[in-house]
Amino acid sequence: MIADANSPAGRAGSLWLPFLISVGIALFLMTLMPTTMFWDRDEAFYARAAVEMIQSGNWILPTYNDAVFPDKPPLIYWLMMFFMHIFGENEFGARFVSAPATAVSAFLVFLTASRLFDRRAGLWSMVVFASSTLTVYLGITAMLDAVLVATVCLALWSFVAIMQDRDRFWLRAAIFLVAISLSLLTKGPVGPAVIVPAIVITWFFTRPDARAPFWQMLVLAVATFIGVGIFLLWAVPANTMSNGQMLEAGIGEHVIGRALRPMQNHGAPGWLGYLAFLPAYIPTLFIGFMPATLFLPAALVGISRRPAANAGLSPRLFLLSWMVPGFVMFSLAATKLPHYIEPMFPAFAMAAGGVIAGNLTGGTSSLRIGRWLYILQIAGLAAALLAVVVLAPTLLLKVALVVIALGCIGFAFRISLAHRLGQYETAMRMALVSVFLLMEAMFLLVIPTLEKDIKLSKPVAELLRKEFKPGTPVFQSDYLEPSLVFYLGWPVDSPIRDIPGDQAGRMAFLNAPGEHALVATREQYEALKALDQGGRLVELGSFTAWNTNVSGRLQTVLVARLRP
């Protein structure tokens, strides 16, 4: 059945162009993936958990370094396993799933925004979402957020379709069931915590004659509970196999604990620290939304204004119901990380797309604020690039950094001028080109050179693999980075072990029979060497870098052999 062009479903028109744009988004992200080592610790945690699932054949209980890893549900590991079978146990294989997940999210943003506004707004919304700095970052890393956002977008698209159409309800309810189940298997209750308030608030405040029947919302509620049941089909056996760790740590620590106290220095202790960090996601939103910061203030004003009488589902109501509860929830949580607010980015992107296409108006003042925020952001980026010139190890890299900084300034001037003249679509087109060129230049030319001075694990692992047979016992002192465990790639039953920090623990290591490998910071190695009366420790190599995983501290890590 062909949808009426004037109906909500028919506003999208032909799907070939948004499909091709989605493919282009995925290909763009894939070009950036293999250029760098793992950045975030979570990348290596998840990637190594997937590798250990492959090696052990245990798809139920995630492990990391041969210990229970209760942090997250298994879907991200299953997806990584699949692509690692195709591309290998490397950065690209671990990261690959994030690219198609981001592309799927962008396509769903198009479908949803087309229903809320029109086709033009849908197209702008999908590219605004896909080009935002935070989305690009999560789209090229081995994180679970890109998959989570895709499940949220799918669930909320199905809800919008149910609200606007009276046919094919059961098909869309089935899609909603799949989406809510996958969101639970991706990040536990986080997905439903965004999806359910958006649905309940939108339905409740929509006029009775313009909303879906109550019984259909009851079906979606039942579908949510069925999704929880599907989640429990994995969670109960996993919790049993872990002797309760999956529930105690997975929910008690990583959900409830993160909400009540800052964990891993992602926040500040005490009430004053908590209050100081309450607005942390406001600058995070504006920075992570670049380059569409140009339209973000106008988008926020546009959806906040009281709408005229609406014959159907109110786009403003729906987008606010998607944005606000999740944003407030994560702001109130004590632990804060930038990617926590990514599930709300599709809603912000649809509001910005509505402004660009002329469906929402925020006034000239809010547009002016957006333009100046964008100019300040580009000025800060250019200044940072020029500051790095001093640290660049080669003349070629220094020249590249200067050229990129000047290019950012040049693009910002042209974009701001078009924006000031009211040529919003032209401004956004140039912004998209600038994002593509900036990202490709940074990830192909700059970052691979600079990261050698800020990352240690990969060269350390390469030396270990060169000097020792797989499975040789490896011990560490003050350097157990997740990326080291991944890059070493030892069998799952050969974890990297800790050396106790007291003298008795160090002597036990030095007197252990057989050959062992040692990875330690300079300070810890010297403490061990002072106790090595038998001369068994032999230094094999050392690496020095400004380790970004320890607040950028200059750190020297040594690899040594404990001879038999």
GROMACS .gro file of N, CA, C and O in nm, residues 115-202:
model
  352
  115ARG      N    1   0.791   1.259   0.971
  115ARG     CA    2   0.655   1.248   1.022
  115ARG      C    3   0.616   1.371   1.105
  115ARG      O    4   0.502   1.419   1.097
  116LEU      N    5   0.710   1.421   1.183
  116LEU     CA    6   0.679   1.535   1.269
  116LEU      C    7   0.669   1.666   1.190
  116LEU      O    8   0.586   1.752   1.222
  117PHE      N    9   0.755   1.681   1.091
  117PHE     CA   10   0.760   1.806   1.013
  117PHE      C   11   0.734   1.776   0.865
  117PHE      O   12   0.621   1.770   0.822
  118ASP      N   13   0.844   1.758   0.790
  118ASP     CA   14   0.832   1.723   0.648
  118ASP      C   15   0.964   1.661   0.602
  118ASP      O   16   1.058   1.646   0.682
  119ARG      N   17   0.972   1.627   0.473
  119ARG     CA   18   1.089   1.557   0.421
  119ARG      C   19   1.216   1.641   0.435
  119ARG      O   20   1.321   1.588   0.473
  120ARG      N   21   1.207   1.770   0.406
  120ARG     CA   22   1.326   1.855   0.413
  120ARG      C   23   1.380   1.859   0.556
  120ARG      O   24   1.501   1.846   0.580
  121ALA      N   25   1.291   1.876   0.652
  121ALA     CA   26   1.334   1.875   0.792
  121ALA      C   27   1.394   1.740   0.829
  121ALA      O   28   1.491   1.732   0.906
  122GLY      N   29   1.338   1.632   0.775
  122GLY     CA   30   1.393   1.500   0.802
  122GLY      C   31   1.535   1.484   0.752
  122GLY      O   32   1.622   1.429   0.822
  123LEU      N   33   1.560   1.533   0.630
  123LEU     CA   34   1.695   1.523   0.574
  123LEU      C   35   1.794   1.605   0.655
  123LEU      O   36   1.905   1.558   0.686
  124TRP      N   37   1.756   1.727   0.692
  124TRP     CA   38   1.848   1.810   0.771
  124TRP      C   39   1.868   1.751   0.911
  124TRP      O   40   1.979   1.755   0.965
  125SER      N   41   1.765   1.695   0.966
  125SER     CA   42   1.778   1.637   1.101
  125SER      C   43   1.878   1.522   1.102
  125SER      O   44   1.960   1.511   1.194
  126MET      N   45   1.874   1.437   1.000
  126MET     CA   46   1.963   1.321   1.001
  126MET      C   47   2.109   1.362   0.986
  126MET      O   48   2.197   1.304   1.050
  127VAL      N   49   2.136   1.465   0.905
  127VAL     CA   50   2.275   1.506   0.888
  127VAL      C   51   2.324   1.590   1.006
  127VAL      O   52   2.443   1.586   1.041
  128VAL      N   53   2.233   1.664   1.070
  128VAL     CA   54   2.271   1.735   1.192
  128VAL      C   55   2.311   1.634   1.299
  128VAL      O   56   2.415   1.650   1.366
  129PHE      N   57   2.230   1.531   1.316
  129PHE     CA   58   2.262   1.427   1.415
  129PHE      C   59   2.395   1.360   1.383
  129PHE      O   60   2.483   1.349   1.471
  130ALA      N   61   2.412   1.316   1.261
  130ALA     CA   62   2.532   1.238   1.226
  130ALA      C   63   2.659   1.320   1.226
  130ALA      O   64   2.768   1.263   1.241
  131SER      N   65   2.649   1.451   1.209
  131SER     CA   66   2.769   1.535   1.202
  131SER      C   67   2.809   1.594   1.337
  131SER      O   68   2.915   1.657   1.347
  132SER      N   69   2.727   1.576   1.440
  132SER     CA   70   2.761   1.633   1.570
  132SER      C   71   2.886   1.565   1.625
  132SER      O   72   2.909   1.446   1.604
  133THR      N   73   2.966   1.641   1.695
  133THR     CA   74   3.096   1.593   1.741
  133THR      C   75   3.083   1.468   1.828
  133THR      O   76   3.158   1.371   1.811
  134LEU      N   77   2.990   1.469   1.921
  134LEU     CA   78   2.974   1.354   2.011
  134LEU      C   79   2.927   1.231   1.935
  134LEU      O   80   2.974   1.119   1.959
  135THR      N   81   2.836   1.249   1.839
  135THR     CA   82   2.788   1.136   1.759
  135THR      C   83   2.901   1.076   1.676
  135THR      O   84   2.913   0.953   1.666
  136VAL      N   85   2.983   1.161   1.616
  136VAL     CA   86   3.095   1.110   1.536
  136VAL      C   87   3.191   1.031   1.625
  136VAL      O   88   3.236   0.921   1.589
  137TYR      N   89   3.221   1.084   1.742
  137TYR     CA   90   3.312   1.014   1.833
  137TYR      C   91   3.258   0.877   1.871
  137TYR      O   92   3.329   0.776   1.863
  138LEU      N   93   3.130   0.871   1.909
  138LEU     CA   94   3.072   0.744   1.949
  138LEU      C   95   3.051   0.652   1.830
  138LEU      O   96   3.043   0.529   1.846
  139GLY      N   97   3.045   0.709   1.710
  139GLY     CA   98   3.028   0.630   1.590
  139GLY      C   99   3.155   0.565   1.540
  139GLY      O  100   3.151   0.482   1.447
  140ILE      N  101   3.270   0.600   1.599
  140ILE     CA  102   3.397   0.542   1.553
  140ILE      C  103   3.470   0.469   1.666
  140ILE      O  104   3.583   0.425   1.648
  141THR      N  105   3.407   0.457   1.781
  141THR     CA  106   3.473   0.392   1.895
  141THR      C  107   3.401   0.263   1.931
  141THR      O  108   3.285   0.241   1.895
  142ALA      N  109   3.471   0.177   2.003
  142ALA     CA  110   3.416   0.049   2.046
  142ALA      C  111   3.336   0.068   2.174
  142ALA      O  112   3.366   0.009   2.279
  143MET      N  113   3.236   0.152   2.167
  143MET     CA  114   3.148   0.181   2.280
  143MET      C  115   3.009   0.126   2.248
  143MET      O  116   2.979   0.094   2.133
  144LEU      N  117   2.922   0.120   2.347
  144LEU     CA  118   2.789   0.065   2.324
  144LEU      C  119   2.684   0.172   2.294
  144LEU      O  120   2.570   0.140   2.259
  145ASP      N  121   2.722   0.300   2.303
  145ASP     CA  122   2.623   0.407   2.295
  145ASP      C  123   2.559   0.420   2.158
  145ASP      O  124   2.441   0.454   2.147
  146ALA      N  125   2.634   0.395   2.050
  146ALA     CA  126   2.575   0.403   1.916
  146ALA      C  127   2.465   0.299   1.900
  146ALA      O  128   2.360   0.327   1.840
  147VAL      N  129   2.487   0.179   1.951
  147VAL     CA  130   2.384   0.075   1.946
  147VAL      C  131   2.265   0.113   2.033
  147VAL      O  132   2.148   0.097   1.993
  148LEU      N  133   2.290   0.166   2.152
  148LEU     CA  134   2.182   0.208   2.240
  148LEU      C  135   2.095   0.313   2.173
  148LEU      O  136   1.971   0.304   2.176
  149VAL      N  137   2.156   0.413   2.111
  149VAL     CA  138   2.079   0.520   2.048
  149VAL      C  139   1.994   0.464   1.934
  149VAL      O  140   1.879   0.507   1.915
  150ALA      N  141   2.047   0.368   1.859
  150ALA     CA  142   1.968   0.308   1.751
  150ALA      C  143   1.843   0.240   1.806
  150ALA      O  144   1.734   0.250   1.747
  151THR      N  145   1.855   0.172   1.920
  151THR     CA  146   1.737   0.107   1.978
  151THR      C  147   1.637   0.209   2.030
  151THR      O  148   1.515   0.190   2.016
  152VAL      N  149   1.685   0.318   2.088
  152VAL     CA  150   1.596   0.425   2.135
  152VAL      C  151   1.522   0.487   2.017
  152VAL      O  152   1.399   0.509   2.023
  153CYS      N  153   1.595   0.517   1.910
  153CYS     CA  154   1.532   0.577   1.791
  153CYS      C  155   1.428   0.484   1.731
  153CYS      O  156   1.320   0.529   1.688
  154LEU      N  157   1.458   0.354   1.727
  154LEU     CA  158   1.362   0.258   1.671
  154LEU      C  159   1.235   0.251   1.755
  154LEU      O  160   1.123   0.251   1.701
  155ALA      N  161   1.251   0.246   1.886
  155ALA     CA  162   1.134   0.239   1.973
  155ALA      C  163   1.047   0.363   1.960
  155ALA      O  164   0.923   0.354   1.950
  156LEU      N  165   1.109   0.481   1.957
  156LEU     CA  166   1.031   0.604   1.954
  156LEU      C  167   0.975   0.632   1.814
  156LEU      O  168   0.869   0.695   1.801
  157TRP      N  169   1.042   0.586   1.709
  157TRP     CA  170   0.981   0.594   1.576
  157TRP      C  171   0.854   0.510   1.571
  157TRP      O  172   0.751   0.555   1.518
  158SER      N  173   0.860   0.388   1.626
  158SER     CA  174   0.741   0.302   1.622
  158SER      C  175   0.627   0.367   1.701
  158SER      O  176   0.510   0.358   1.661
  159PHE      N  177   0.659   0.434   1.811
  159PHE     CA  178   0.555   0.502   1.889
  159PHE      C  179   0.491   0.615   1.808
  159PHE      O  180   0.368   0.630   1.805
  160VAL      N  181   0.574   0.697   1.743
  160VAL     CA  182   0.520   0.806   1.661
  160VAL      C  183   0.431   0.752   1.550
  160VAL      O  184   0.323   0.806   1.522
  161ALA      N  185   0.474   0.644   1.487
  161ALA     CA  186   0.394   0.584   1.380
  161ALA      C  187   0.260   0.534   1.435
  161ALA      O  188   0.155   0.549   1.370
  162ILE      N  189   0.262   0.476   1.553
  162ILE     CA  190   0.137   0.429   1.616
  162ILE      C  191   0.046   0.547   1.649
  162ILE      O  192  -0.076   0.542   1.629
  163MET      N  193   0.104   0.656   1.697
  163MET     CA  194   0.024   0.773   1.731
  163MET      C  195  -0.041   0.837   1.609
  163MET      O  196  -0.153   0.891   1.617
  164GLN      N  197   0.027   0.832   1.496
  164GLN     CA  198  -0.021   0.905   1.379
  164GLN      C  199  -0.105   0.820   1.283
  164GLN      O  200  -0.184   0.874   1.207
  165ASP      N  201  -0.083   0.691   1.284
  165ASP     CA  202  -0.154   0.603   1.191
  165ASP      C  203  -0.240   0.504   1.268
  165ASP      O  204  -0.207   0.465   1.381
  166ARG      N  205  -0.344   0.458   1.206
  166ARG     CA  206  -0.432   0.360   1.271
  166ARG      C  207  -0.416   0.220   1.210
  166ARG      O  208  -0.481   0.127   1.254
  167ASP      N  209  -0.332   0.207   1.109
  167ASP     CA  210  -0.313   0.075   1.048
  167ASP      C  211  -0.177   0.018   1.089
  167ASP      O  212  -0.093   0.087   1.146
  168ARG      N  213  -0.157  -0.108   1.069
  168ARG     CA  214  -0.033  -0.181   1.097
  168ARG      C  215   0.014  -0.163   1.243
  168ARG      O  216   0.133  -0.156   1.270
  169PHE      N  217  -0.081  -0.156   1.333
  169PHE     CA  218  -0.043  -0.138   1.473
  169PHE      C  219   0.040  -0.254   1.524
  169PHE      O  220   0.142  -0.234   1.593
  170TRP      N  221  -0.004  -0.377   1.496
  170TRP     CA  222   0.063  -0.492   1.556
  170TRP      C  223   0.206  -0.506   1.504
  170TRP      O  224   0.295  -0.548   1.577
  171LEU      N  225   0.228  -0.471   1.379
  171LEU     CA  226   0.365  -0.474   1.325
  171LEU      C  227   0.453  -0.374   1.400
  171LEU      O  228   0.565  -0.406   1.441
  172ARG      N  229   0.401  -0.254   1.422
  172ARG     CA  230   0.480  -0.153   1.492
  172ARG      C  231   0.496  -0.186   1.640
  172ARG      O  232   0.601  -0.156   1.700
  173ALA      N  233   0.397  -0.249   1.699
  173ALA     CA  234   0.412  -0.294   1.837
  173ALA      C  235   0.520  -0.401   1.847
  173ALA      O  236   0.598  -0.405   1.944
  174ALA      N  237   0.527  -0.488   1.746
  174ALA     CA  238   0.632  -0.590   1.744
  174ALA      C  239   0.770  -0.525   1.729
  174ALA      O  240   0.867  -0.567   1.794
  175ILE      N  241   0.778  -0.422   1.645
  175ILE     CA  242   0.904  -0.349   1.630
  175ILE      C  243   0.943  -0.283   1.762
  175ILE      O  244   1.060  -0.285   1.803
  176PHE      N  245   0.844  -0.226   1.830
  176PHE     CA  246   0.871  -0.166   1.960
  176PHE      C  247   0.924  -0.270   2.058
  176PHE      O  248   1.018  -0.244   2.135
  177LEU      N  249   0.866  -0.388   2.058
  177LEU     CA  250   0.912  -0.495   2.146
  177LEU      C  251   1.057  -0.531   2.119
  177LEU      O  252   1.138  -0.546   2.212
  178VAL      N  253   1.092  -0.543   1.992
  178VAL     CA  254   1.230  -0.573   1.955
  178VAL      C  255   1.323  -0.462   2.004
  178VAL      O  256   1.429  -0.487   2.062
  179ALA      N  257   1.283  -0.337   1.982
  179ALA     CA  258   1.367  -0.222   2.019
  179ALA      C  259   1.388  -0.215   2.170
  179ALA      O  260   1.501  -0.195   2.217
  180ILE      N  261   1.281  -0.231   2.247
  180ILE     CA  262   1.294  -0.219   2.393
  180ILE      C  263   1.376  -0.335   2.448
  180ILE      O  264   1.454  -0.319   2.542
  181SER      N  265   1.361  -0.453   2.389
  181SER     CA  266   1.440  -0.568   2.433
  181SER      C  267   1.588  -0.547   2.405
  181SER      O  268   1.674  -0.573   2.490
  182LEU      N  269   1.619  -0.499   2.285
  182LEU     CA  270   1.759  -0.476   2.249
  182LEU      C  271   1.820  -0.364   2.333
  182LEU      O  272   1.939  -0.370   2.368
  183SER      N  273   1.740  -0.263   2.367
  183SER     CA  274   1.793  -0.155   2.451
  183SER      C  275   1.830  -0.209   2.589
  183SER      O  276   1.933  -0.170   2.646
  184LEU      N  277   1.749  -0.299   2.643
  184LEU     CA  278   1.780  -0.358   2.773
  184LEU      C  279   1.904  -0.445   2.766
  184LEU      O  280   1.987  -0.444   2.857
  185LEU      N  281   1.921  -0.517   2.656
  185LEU     CA  282   2.038  -0.603   2.640
  185LEU      C  283   2.164  -0.523   2.606
  185LEU      O  284   2.273  -0.578   2.605
  186THR      N  285   2.146  -0.395   2.577
  186THR     CA  286   2.261  -0.309   2.548
  186THR      C  287   2.311  -0.238   2.673
  186THR      O  288   2.431  -0.241   2.703
  187LYS      N  289   2.220  -0.174   2.747
  187LYS     CA  290   2.264  -0.095   2.862
  187LYS      C  291   2.164  -0.101   2.977
  187LYS      O  292   2.145  -0.004   3.050
  188GLY      N  293   2.100  -0.216   2.991
  188GLY     CA  294   2.009  -0.233   3.103
  188GLY      C  295   1.895  -0.133   3.102
  188GLY      O  296   1.833  -0.108   2.998
  189PRO      N  297   1.862  -0.072   3.216
  189PRO     CA  298   1.745   0.015   3.226
  189PRO      C  299   1.761   0.153   3.163
  189PRO      O  300   1.665   0.230   3.161
  190VAL      N  301   1.880   0.184   3.111
  190VAL     CA  302   1.901   0.320   3.058
  190VAL      C  303   1.811   0.348   2.939
  190VAL      O  304   1.750   0.456   2.928
  191GLY      N  305   1.802   0.253   2.844
  191GLY     CA  306   1.716   0.274   2.728
  191GLY      C  307   1.571   0.299   2.766
  191GLY      O  308   1.511   0.401   2.727
  192PRO      N  309   1.508   0.208   2.842
  192PRO     CA  310   1.370   0.234   2.885
  192PRO      C  311   1.354   0.362   2.966
  192PRO      O  312   1.247   0.424   2.962
  193ALA      N  313   1.458   0.403   3.039
  193ALA     CA  314   1.448   0.527   3.117
  193ALA      C  315   1.433   0.649   3.027
  193ALA      O  316   1.383   0.753   3.071
  194VAL      N  317   1.477   0.639   2.903
  194VAL     CA  318   1.457   0.747   2.805
  194VAL      C  319   1.328   0.726   2.727
  194VAL      O  320   1.251   0.820   2.703
  195ILE      N  321   1.302   0.602   2.688
  195ILE     CA  322   1.189   0.571   2.600
  195ILE      C  323   1.055   0.588   2.672
  195ILE      O  324   0.963   0.654   2.620
  196VAL      N  325   1.041   0.528   2.790
  196VAL     CA  326   0.911   0.525   2.857
  196VAL      C  327   0.860   0.665   2.894
  196VAL      O  328   0.743   0.697   2.866
  197PRO      N  329   0.941   0.753   2.956
  197PRO     CA  330   0.888   0.888   2.985
  197PRO      C  331   0.846   0.963   2.859
  197PRO      O  332   0.745   1.036   2.860
  198ALA      N  333   0.922   0.948   2.751
  198ALA     CA  334   0.885   1.016   2.626
  198ALA      C  335   0.748   0.972   2.577
  198ALA      O  336   0.665   1.054   2.533
  199ILE      N  337   0.720   0.842   2.587
  199ILE     CA  338   0.591   0.790   2.543
  199ILE      C  339   0.479   0.833   2.636
  199ILE      O  340   0.373   0.883   2.592
  200VAL      N  341   0.498   0.816   2.765
  200VAL     CA  342   0.392   0.845   2.863
  200VAL      C  343   0.356   0.993   2.860
  200VAL      O  344   0.237   1.030   2.855
  201ILE      N  345   0.456   1.080   2.863
  201ILE     CA  346   0.428   1.224   2.866
  201ILE      C  347   0.361   1.269   2.736
  201ILE      O  348   0.263   1.345   2.738
  202THR      N  349   0.413   1.222   2.623
  202THR     CA  350   0.355   1.262   2.495
  202THR      C  351   0.209   1.217   2.485
  202THR      O  352   0.120   1.295   2.447
   0.00000   0.00000   0.00000
